[in-house]
Tab-separated table of C-alpha atoms in Angstrom:
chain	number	residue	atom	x	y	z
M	5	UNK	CA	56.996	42.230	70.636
M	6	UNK	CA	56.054	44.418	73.675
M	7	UNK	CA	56.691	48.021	72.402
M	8	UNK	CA	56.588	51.424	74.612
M	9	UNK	CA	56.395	55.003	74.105
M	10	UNK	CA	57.302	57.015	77.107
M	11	UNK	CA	56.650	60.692	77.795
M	12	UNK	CA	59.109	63.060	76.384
M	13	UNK	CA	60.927	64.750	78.549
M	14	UNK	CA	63.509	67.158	77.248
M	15	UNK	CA	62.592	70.592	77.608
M	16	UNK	CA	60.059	71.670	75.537
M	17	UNK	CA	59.647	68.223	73.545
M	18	UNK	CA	56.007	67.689	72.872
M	19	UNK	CA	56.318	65.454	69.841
M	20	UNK	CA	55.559	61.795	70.149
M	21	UNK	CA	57.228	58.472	68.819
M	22	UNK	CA	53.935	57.283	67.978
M	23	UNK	CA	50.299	57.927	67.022
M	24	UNK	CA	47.097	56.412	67.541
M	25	UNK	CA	47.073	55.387	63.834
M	26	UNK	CA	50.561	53.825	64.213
M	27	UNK	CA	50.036	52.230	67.234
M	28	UNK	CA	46.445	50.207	65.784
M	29	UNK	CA	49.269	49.124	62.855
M	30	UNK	CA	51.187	47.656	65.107
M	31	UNK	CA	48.814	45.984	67.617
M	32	UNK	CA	46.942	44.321	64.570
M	33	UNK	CA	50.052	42.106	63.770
M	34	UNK	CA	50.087	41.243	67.477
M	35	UNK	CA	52.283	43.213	68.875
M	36	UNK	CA	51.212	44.826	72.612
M	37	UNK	CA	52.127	48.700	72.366
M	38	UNK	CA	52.096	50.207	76.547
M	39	UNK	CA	52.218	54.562	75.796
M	40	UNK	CA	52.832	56.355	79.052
M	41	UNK	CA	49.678	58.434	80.632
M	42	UNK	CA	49.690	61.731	79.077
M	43	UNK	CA	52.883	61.002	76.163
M	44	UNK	CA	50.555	61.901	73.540
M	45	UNK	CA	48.693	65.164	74.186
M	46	UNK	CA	51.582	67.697	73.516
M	47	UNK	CA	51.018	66.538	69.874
M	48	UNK	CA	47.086	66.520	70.617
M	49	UNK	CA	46.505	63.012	70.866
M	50	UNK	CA	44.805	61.420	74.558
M	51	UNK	CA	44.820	58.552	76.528
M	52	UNK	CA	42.275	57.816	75.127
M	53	UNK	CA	42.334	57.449	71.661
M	54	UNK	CA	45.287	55.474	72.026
M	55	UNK	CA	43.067	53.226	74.012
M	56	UNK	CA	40.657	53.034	71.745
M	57	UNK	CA	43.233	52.150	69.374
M	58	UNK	CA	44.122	48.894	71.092
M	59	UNK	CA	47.192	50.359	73.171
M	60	UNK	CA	47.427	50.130	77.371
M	61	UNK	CA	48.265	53.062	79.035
M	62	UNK	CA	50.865	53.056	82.104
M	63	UNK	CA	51.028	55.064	84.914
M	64	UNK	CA	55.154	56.324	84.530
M	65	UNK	CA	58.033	56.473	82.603
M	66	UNK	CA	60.137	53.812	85.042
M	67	UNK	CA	57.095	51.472	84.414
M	68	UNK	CA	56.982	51.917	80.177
M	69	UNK	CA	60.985	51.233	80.462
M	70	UNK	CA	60.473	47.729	82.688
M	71	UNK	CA	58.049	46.234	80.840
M	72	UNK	CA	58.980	46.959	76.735
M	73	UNK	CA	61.567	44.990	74.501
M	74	UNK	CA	61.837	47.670	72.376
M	75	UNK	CA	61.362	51.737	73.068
M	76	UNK	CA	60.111	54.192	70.574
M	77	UNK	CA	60.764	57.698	71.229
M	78	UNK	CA	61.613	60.649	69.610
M	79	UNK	CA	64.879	62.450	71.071
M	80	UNK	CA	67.644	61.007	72.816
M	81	UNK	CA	67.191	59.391	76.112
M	82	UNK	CA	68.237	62.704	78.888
M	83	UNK	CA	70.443	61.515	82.287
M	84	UNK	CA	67.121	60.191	84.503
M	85	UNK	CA	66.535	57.578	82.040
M	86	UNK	CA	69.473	56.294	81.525
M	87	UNK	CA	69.242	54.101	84.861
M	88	UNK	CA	65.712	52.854	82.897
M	89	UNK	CA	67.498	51.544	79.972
M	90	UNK	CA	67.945	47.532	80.564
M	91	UNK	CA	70.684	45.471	78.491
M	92	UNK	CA	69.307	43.632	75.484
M	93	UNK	CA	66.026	46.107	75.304
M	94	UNK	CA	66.262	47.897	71.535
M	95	UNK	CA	65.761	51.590	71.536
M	96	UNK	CA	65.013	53.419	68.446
M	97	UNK	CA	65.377	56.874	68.433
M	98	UNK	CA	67.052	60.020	67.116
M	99	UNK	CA	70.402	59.746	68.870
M	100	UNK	CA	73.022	61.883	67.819
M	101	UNK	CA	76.007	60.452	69.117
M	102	UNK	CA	78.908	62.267	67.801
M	103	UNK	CA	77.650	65.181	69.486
M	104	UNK	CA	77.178	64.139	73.338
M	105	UNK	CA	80.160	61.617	75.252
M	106	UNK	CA	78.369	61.323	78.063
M	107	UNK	CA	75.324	59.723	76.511
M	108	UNK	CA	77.427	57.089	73.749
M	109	UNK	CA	78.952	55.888	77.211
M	110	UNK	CA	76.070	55.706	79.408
M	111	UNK	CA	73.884	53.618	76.258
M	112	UNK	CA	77.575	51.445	76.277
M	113	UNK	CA	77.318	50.904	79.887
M	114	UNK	CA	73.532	50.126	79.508
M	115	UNK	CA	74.252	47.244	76.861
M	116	UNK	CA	71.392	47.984	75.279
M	117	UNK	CA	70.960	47.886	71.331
M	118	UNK	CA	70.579	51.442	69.911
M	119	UNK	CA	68.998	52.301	66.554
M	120	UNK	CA	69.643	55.446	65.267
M	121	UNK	CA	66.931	57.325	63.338
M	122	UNK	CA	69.309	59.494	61.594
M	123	UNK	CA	71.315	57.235	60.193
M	124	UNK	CA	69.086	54.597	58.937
M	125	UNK	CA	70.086	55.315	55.201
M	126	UNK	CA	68.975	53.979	51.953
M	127	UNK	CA	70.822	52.987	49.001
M	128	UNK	CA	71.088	56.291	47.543
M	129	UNK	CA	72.541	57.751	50.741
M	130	UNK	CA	69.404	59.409	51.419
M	131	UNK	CA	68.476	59.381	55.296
M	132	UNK	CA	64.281	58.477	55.226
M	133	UNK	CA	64.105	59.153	58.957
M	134	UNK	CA	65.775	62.190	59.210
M	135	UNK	CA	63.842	63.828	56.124
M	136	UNK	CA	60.842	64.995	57.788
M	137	UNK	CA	62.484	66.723	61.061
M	138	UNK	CA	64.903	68.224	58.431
M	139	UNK	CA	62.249	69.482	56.184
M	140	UNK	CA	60.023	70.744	59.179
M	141	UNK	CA	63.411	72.268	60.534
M	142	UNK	CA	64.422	73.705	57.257
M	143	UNK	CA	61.523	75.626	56.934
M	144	UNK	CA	61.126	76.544	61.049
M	145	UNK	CA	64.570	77.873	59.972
M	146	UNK	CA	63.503	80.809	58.406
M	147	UNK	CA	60.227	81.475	60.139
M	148	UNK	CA	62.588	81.728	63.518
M	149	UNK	CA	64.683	83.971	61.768
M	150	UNK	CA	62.715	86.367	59.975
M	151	UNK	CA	61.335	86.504	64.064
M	152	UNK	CA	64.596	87.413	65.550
M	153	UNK	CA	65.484	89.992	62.756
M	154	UNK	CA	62.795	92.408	64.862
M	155	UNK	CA	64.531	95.150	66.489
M	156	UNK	CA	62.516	94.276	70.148
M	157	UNK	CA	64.297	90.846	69.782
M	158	UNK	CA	67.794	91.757	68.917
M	159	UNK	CA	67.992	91.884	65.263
M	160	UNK	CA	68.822	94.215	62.689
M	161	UNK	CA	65.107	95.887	62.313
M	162	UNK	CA	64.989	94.313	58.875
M	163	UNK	CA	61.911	92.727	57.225
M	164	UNK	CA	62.781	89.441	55.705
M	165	UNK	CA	61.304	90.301	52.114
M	166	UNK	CA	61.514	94.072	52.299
M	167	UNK	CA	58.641	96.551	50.558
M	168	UNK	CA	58.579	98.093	47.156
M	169	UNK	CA	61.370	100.675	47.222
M	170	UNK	CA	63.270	98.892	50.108
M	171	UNK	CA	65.576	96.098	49.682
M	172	UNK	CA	65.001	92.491	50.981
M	173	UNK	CA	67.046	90.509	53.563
M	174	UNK	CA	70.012	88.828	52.467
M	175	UNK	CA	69.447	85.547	53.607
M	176	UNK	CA	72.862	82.724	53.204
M	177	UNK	CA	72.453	79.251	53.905
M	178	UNK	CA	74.874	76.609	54.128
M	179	UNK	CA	74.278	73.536	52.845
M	180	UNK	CA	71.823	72.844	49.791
M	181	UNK	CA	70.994	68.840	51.419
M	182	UNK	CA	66.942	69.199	52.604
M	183	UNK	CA	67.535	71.311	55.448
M	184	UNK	CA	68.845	74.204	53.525
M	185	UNK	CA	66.664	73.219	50.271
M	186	UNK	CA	63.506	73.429	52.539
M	187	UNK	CA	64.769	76.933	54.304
M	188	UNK	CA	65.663	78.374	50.651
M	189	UNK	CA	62.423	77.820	49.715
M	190	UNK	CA	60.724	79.603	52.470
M	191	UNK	CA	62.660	82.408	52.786
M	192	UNK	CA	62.445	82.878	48.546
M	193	UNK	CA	58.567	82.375	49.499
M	194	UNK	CA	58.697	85.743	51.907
M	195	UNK	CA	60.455	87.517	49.220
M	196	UNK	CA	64.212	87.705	50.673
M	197	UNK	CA	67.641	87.721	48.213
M	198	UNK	CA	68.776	83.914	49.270
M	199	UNK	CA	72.210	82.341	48.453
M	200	UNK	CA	72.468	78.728	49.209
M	201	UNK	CA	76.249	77.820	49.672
M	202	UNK	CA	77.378	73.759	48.921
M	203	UNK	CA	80.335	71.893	47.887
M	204	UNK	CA	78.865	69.446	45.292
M	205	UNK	CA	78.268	71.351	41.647
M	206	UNK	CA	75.759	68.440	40.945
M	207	UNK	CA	73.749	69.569	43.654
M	208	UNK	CA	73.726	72.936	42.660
M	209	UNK	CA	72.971	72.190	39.477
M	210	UNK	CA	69.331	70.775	40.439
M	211	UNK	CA	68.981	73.856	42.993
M	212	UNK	CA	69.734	76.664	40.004
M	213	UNK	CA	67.102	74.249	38.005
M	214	UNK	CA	64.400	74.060	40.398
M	215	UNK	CA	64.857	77.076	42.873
M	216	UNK	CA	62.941	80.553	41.925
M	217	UNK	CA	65.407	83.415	40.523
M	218	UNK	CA	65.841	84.867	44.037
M	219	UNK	CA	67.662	82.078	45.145
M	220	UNK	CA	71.602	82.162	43.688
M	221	UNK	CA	73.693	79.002	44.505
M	222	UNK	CA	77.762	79.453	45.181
M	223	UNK	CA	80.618	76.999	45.876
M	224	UNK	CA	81.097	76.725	49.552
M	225	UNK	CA	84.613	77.394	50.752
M	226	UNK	CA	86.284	79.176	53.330
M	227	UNK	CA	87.012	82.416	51.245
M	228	UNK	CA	83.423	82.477	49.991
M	229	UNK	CA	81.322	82.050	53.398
M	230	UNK	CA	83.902	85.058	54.280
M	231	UNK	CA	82.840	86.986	51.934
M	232	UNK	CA	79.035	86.233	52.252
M	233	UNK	CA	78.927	86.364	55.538
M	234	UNK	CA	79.474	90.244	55.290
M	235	UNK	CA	76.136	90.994	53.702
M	236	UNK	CA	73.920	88.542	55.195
M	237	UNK	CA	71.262	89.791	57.238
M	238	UNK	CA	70.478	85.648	57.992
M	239	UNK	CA	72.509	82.779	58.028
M	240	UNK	CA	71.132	79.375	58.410
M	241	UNK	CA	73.748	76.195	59.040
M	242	UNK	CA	72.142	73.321	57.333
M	243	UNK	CA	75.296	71.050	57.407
M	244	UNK	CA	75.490	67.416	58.273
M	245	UNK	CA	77.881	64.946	58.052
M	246	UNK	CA	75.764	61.554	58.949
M	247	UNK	CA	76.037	60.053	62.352
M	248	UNK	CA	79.463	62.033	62.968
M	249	UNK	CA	80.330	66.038	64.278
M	250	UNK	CA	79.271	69.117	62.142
M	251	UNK	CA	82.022	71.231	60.321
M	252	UNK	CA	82.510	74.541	61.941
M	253	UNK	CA	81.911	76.570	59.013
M	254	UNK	CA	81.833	79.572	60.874
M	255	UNK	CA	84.621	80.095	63.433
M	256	UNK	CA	84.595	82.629	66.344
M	257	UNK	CA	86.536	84.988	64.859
M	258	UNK	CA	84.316	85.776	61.708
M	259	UNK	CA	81.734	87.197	63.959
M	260	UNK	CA	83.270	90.565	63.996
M	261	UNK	CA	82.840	90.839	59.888
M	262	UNK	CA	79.163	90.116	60.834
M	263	UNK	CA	76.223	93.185	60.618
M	264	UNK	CA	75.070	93.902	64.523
M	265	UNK	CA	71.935	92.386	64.768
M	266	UNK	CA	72.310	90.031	61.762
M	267	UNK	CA	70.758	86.358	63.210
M	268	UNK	CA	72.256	83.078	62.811
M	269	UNK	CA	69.824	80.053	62.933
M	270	UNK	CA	71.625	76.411	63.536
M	271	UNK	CA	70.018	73.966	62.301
M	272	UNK	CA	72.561	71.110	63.117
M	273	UNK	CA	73.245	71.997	66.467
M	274	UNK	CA	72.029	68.444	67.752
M	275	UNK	CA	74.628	67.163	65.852
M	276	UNK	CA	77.538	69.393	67.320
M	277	UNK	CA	76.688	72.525	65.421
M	278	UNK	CA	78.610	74.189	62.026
M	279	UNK	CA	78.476	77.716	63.944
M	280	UNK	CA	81.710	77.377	66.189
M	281	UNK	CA	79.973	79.462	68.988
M	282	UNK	CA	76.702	77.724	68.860
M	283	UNK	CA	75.266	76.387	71.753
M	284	UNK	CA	72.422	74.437	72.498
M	285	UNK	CA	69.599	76.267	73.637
M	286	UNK	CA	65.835	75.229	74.227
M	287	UNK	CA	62.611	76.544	73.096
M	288	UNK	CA	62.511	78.144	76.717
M	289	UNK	CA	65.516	80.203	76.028
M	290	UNK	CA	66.238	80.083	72.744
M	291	UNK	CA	68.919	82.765	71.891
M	292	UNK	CA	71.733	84.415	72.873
M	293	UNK	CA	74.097	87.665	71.234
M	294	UNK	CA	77.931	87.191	70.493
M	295	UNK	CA	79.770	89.940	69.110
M	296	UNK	CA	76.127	91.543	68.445
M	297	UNK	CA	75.183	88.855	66.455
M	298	UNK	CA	71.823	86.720	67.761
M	299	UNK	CA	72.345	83.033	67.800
M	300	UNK	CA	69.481	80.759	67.574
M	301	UNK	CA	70.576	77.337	68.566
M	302	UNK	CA	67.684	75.085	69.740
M	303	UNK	CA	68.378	71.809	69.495
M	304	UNK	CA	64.573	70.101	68.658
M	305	UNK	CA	63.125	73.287	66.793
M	306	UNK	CA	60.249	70.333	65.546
M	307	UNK	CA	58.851	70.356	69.123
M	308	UNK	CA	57.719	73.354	68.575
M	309	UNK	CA	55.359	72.379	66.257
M	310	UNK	CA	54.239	68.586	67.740
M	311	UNK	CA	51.572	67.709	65.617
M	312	UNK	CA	52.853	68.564	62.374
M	313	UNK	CA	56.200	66.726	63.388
M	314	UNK	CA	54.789	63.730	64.980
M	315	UNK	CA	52.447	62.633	62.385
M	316	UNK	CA	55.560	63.258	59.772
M	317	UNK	CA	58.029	61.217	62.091
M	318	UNK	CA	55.412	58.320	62.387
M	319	UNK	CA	54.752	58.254	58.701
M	320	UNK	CA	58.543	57.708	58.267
M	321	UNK	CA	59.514	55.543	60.981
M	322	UNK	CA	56.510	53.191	61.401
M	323	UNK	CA	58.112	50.779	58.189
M	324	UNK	CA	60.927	50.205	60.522
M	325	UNK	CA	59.003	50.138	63.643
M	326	UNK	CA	56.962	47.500	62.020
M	327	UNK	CA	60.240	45.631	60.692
M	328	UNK	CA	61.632	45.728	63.668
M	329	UNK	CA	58.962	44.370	65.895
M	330	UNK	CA	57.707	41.515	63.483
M	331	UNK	CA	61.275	40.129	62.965
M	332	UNK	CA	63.111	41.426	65.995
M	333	UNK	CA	66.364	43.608	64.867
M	334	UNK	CA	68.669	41.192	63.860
M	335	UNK	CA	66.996	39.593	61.302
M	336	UNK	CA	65.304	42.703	60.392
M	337	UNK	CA	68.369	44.103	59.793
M	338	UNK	CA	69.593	41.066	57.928
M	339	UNK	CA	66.842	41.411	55.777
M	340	UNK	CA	66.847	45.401	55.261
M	341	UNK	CA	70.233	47.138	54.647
M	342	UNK	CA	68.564	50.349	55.131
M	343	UNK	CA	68.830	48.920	58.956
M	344	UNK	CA	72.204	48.129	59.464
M	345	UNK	CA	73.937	51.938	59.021
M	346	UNK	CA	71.316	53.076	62.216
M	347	UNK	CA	72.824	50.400	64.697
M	348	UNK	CA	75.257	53.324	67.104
M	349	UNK	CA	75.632	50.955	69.726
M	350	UNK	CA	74.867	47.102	70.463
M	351	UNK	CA	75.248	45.124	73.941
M	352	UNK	CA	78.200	47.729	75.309
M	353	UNK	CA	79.794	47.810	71.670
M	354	UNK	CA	80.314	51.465	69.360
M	355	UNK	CA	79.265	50.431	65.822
M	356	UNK	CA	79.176	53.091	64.345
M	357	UNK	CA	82.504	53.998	62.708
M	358	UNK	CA	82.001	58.191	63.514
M	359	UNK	CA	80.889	57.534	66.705
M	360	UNK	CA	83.709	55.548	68.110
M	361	UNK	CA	86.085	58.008	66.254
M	362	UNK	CA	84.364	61.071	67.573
M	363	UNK	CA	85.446	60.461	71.275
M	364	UNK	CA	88.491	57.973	70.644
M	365	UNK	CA	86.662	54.970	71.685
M	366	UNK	CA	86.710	51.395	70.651
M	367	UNK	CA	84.927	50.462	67.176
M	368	UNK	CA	83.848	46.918	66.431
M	369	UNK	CA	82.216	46.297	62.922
M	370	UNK	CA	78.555	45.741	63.469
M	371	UNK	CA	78.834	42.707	60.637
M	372	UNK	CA	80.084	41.027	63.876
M	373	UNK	CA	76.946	40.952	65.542
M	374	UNK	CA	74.970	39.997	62.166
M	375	UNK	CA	76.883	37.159	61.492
């Protein structure tokens, strides 16, 4: 198969879809791997060493697009590319439907096939290529946070895990999946008073089991997060639904119970957001204040650190990658069920049950197409 990797180009995205390392896997089963000129050295790899790793370089993005059957890449494909995009050609990347119309009806019109990183999914419901963003996420969370909780950039003025004779922040996170297991670690790590909110006992079980004493768990209902939010100095939203729209957990008008200066990070504001006046935002500006509370909404917190996030997306993804290209996706799929769930879209058809019902469009089951 003839695989590319074009240049990121979402603000501020400096990860990569693949490294040197992955790309020598894939050329040594035959496969010819083309990696725009400069895609790599955000995340600190060059031209070079993907040269020297058996790939070919290419001159543009419009030039990676025409030539590969399938695309790797890391975030979804922005407005300029979607004229790029040619029917049949498989593109497998972190999508996020539910969260954007404009792009589930611009990768229908394309008629491309589009595999879905985050909702490739196991037997055990767990999502293998969304793991590693979450976990770097989760733990970005809180260092973003503790950041914005500085006086000079809006916050409160509060340390995150206090000084001996001053109290800690009150940190509350919603939603105990990785995201929110990786941020309650981290803040518990700096010494804060963190309350991670869920809706499954089981899973708070293990958290009151493996979490350090400074981290409380507490059923996560409308009542509660009112209650919570009152004290919290922090609030991380680590909710997600997979492959459909966030729960607004947090609705506009709870803002005014909020502390002035208190911070809310959003993690899963690429997938619609559970903070109701979230936003997108980018790494170039990455807050704003409602109701004096600072919002922190960037929607590929990862690119922030590439390297770190690139060599953890490749170590996930590659499998796949390697699936995909050896067997092309059908039979891959066939042959891996882990597959079948991250198929959004195939030749102009919504396959994905959420993402046809999250903007009223027409579902077809993808067994159809792996008949």
């Amino acid at each position: 198969m003839i695989i590319g990797v074009p240049k990121e180009i979402k603000n501020n995205e400096n990860r990569v879809a693949l490294t040197p390392a992955g790309a020598k896997e894939l050329i040594k089963r035959g496969h010819t791997v083309y990696v725009q000129h400069t895609a790599g050295v955000g995340s600190g790899f060059s031209d070079a060493e993907y040269q020297a790793a058996g790939a070919n370089i290419l001159p543009t993005i419009e030039a990676t697009y025409e030539i590969a059957e399938m695309i790797m890449k890391v975030k979804e494909p922005i407005e300029s590319e979607y004229k790029l995009i040619k029917e049949n050609q498989l593109l497998f990347t972190y999508f996020h439907f539910a969260s954007y119309e404009p792009l589930t009806k611009a990768m229908v019109a394309s008629k491309s096939v589009c595999l879905a990183y985050e909702t490739v999914e196991k037997a055990d419901r767990s999502l293998p290529l969304l793991v590693p963003m979450s976990e770097v996420a989760g733990r970005m969370a809180i260092q973003k946070g503790a950041n914005y909780l500085e006086k000079p950039l809006g916050g409160r003025g509060i340390l995150l895990g206090g000084v001996p004779g001053v109290l800690p922040a009150k940190v509350l996170i919603l939603g105990g999946g990785i995201v929110g297991t990786q941020a309650a670690w981290m803040a518990a790590g700096m010494g804060a008073d963190v309350t991670i909110m869920d809706v499954s006992l089981g899973r708070m079980r293990y958290l009151d089991d493996v979490m350090p004493k400074n981290v409380k768990t507490m059923m996560s209902n409308e009542y509660n997060i009112r209650e919570m939010i009152k004290h919290a100095d922090l609030i991380v939203g680590a909710v997600l639904i997979p492959g459909a729209k966030a729960p607004h957990l947090i609705t506009r008008d709870m803002l005014k119970d909020m502390k002035k200066g208190a911070v809310l990070v959003d993690v899963a504001v690429d997938q619609g957001g559970c903070i109701e006046t979230c936003k997108p935002t980018t790494h170039e500006n990455p807050t704003f204040v409602i109701d004096d509370v600072v919002h922190y909404c960037v929607a590929n917190m990862p690119g922030a650190v590439p390297y770190t996030s690139t060599l953890a997306l490749t170590n996930a993804t590659l499998p796949y990658a390697i699936q995909l290209a050896d067997k092309g996706w059908k039979k891959a799929a066939q042959e891996n069920a882990e597959l079948v769930p991250g198929l959004n879209v195939i030749n102009g058809e919504i396959v994905y049950k959420a993402v046809a019902e999250a903007f009223n469009m027409p579902y077809t089951p993808v067994e159809n197409f792996l008949a």
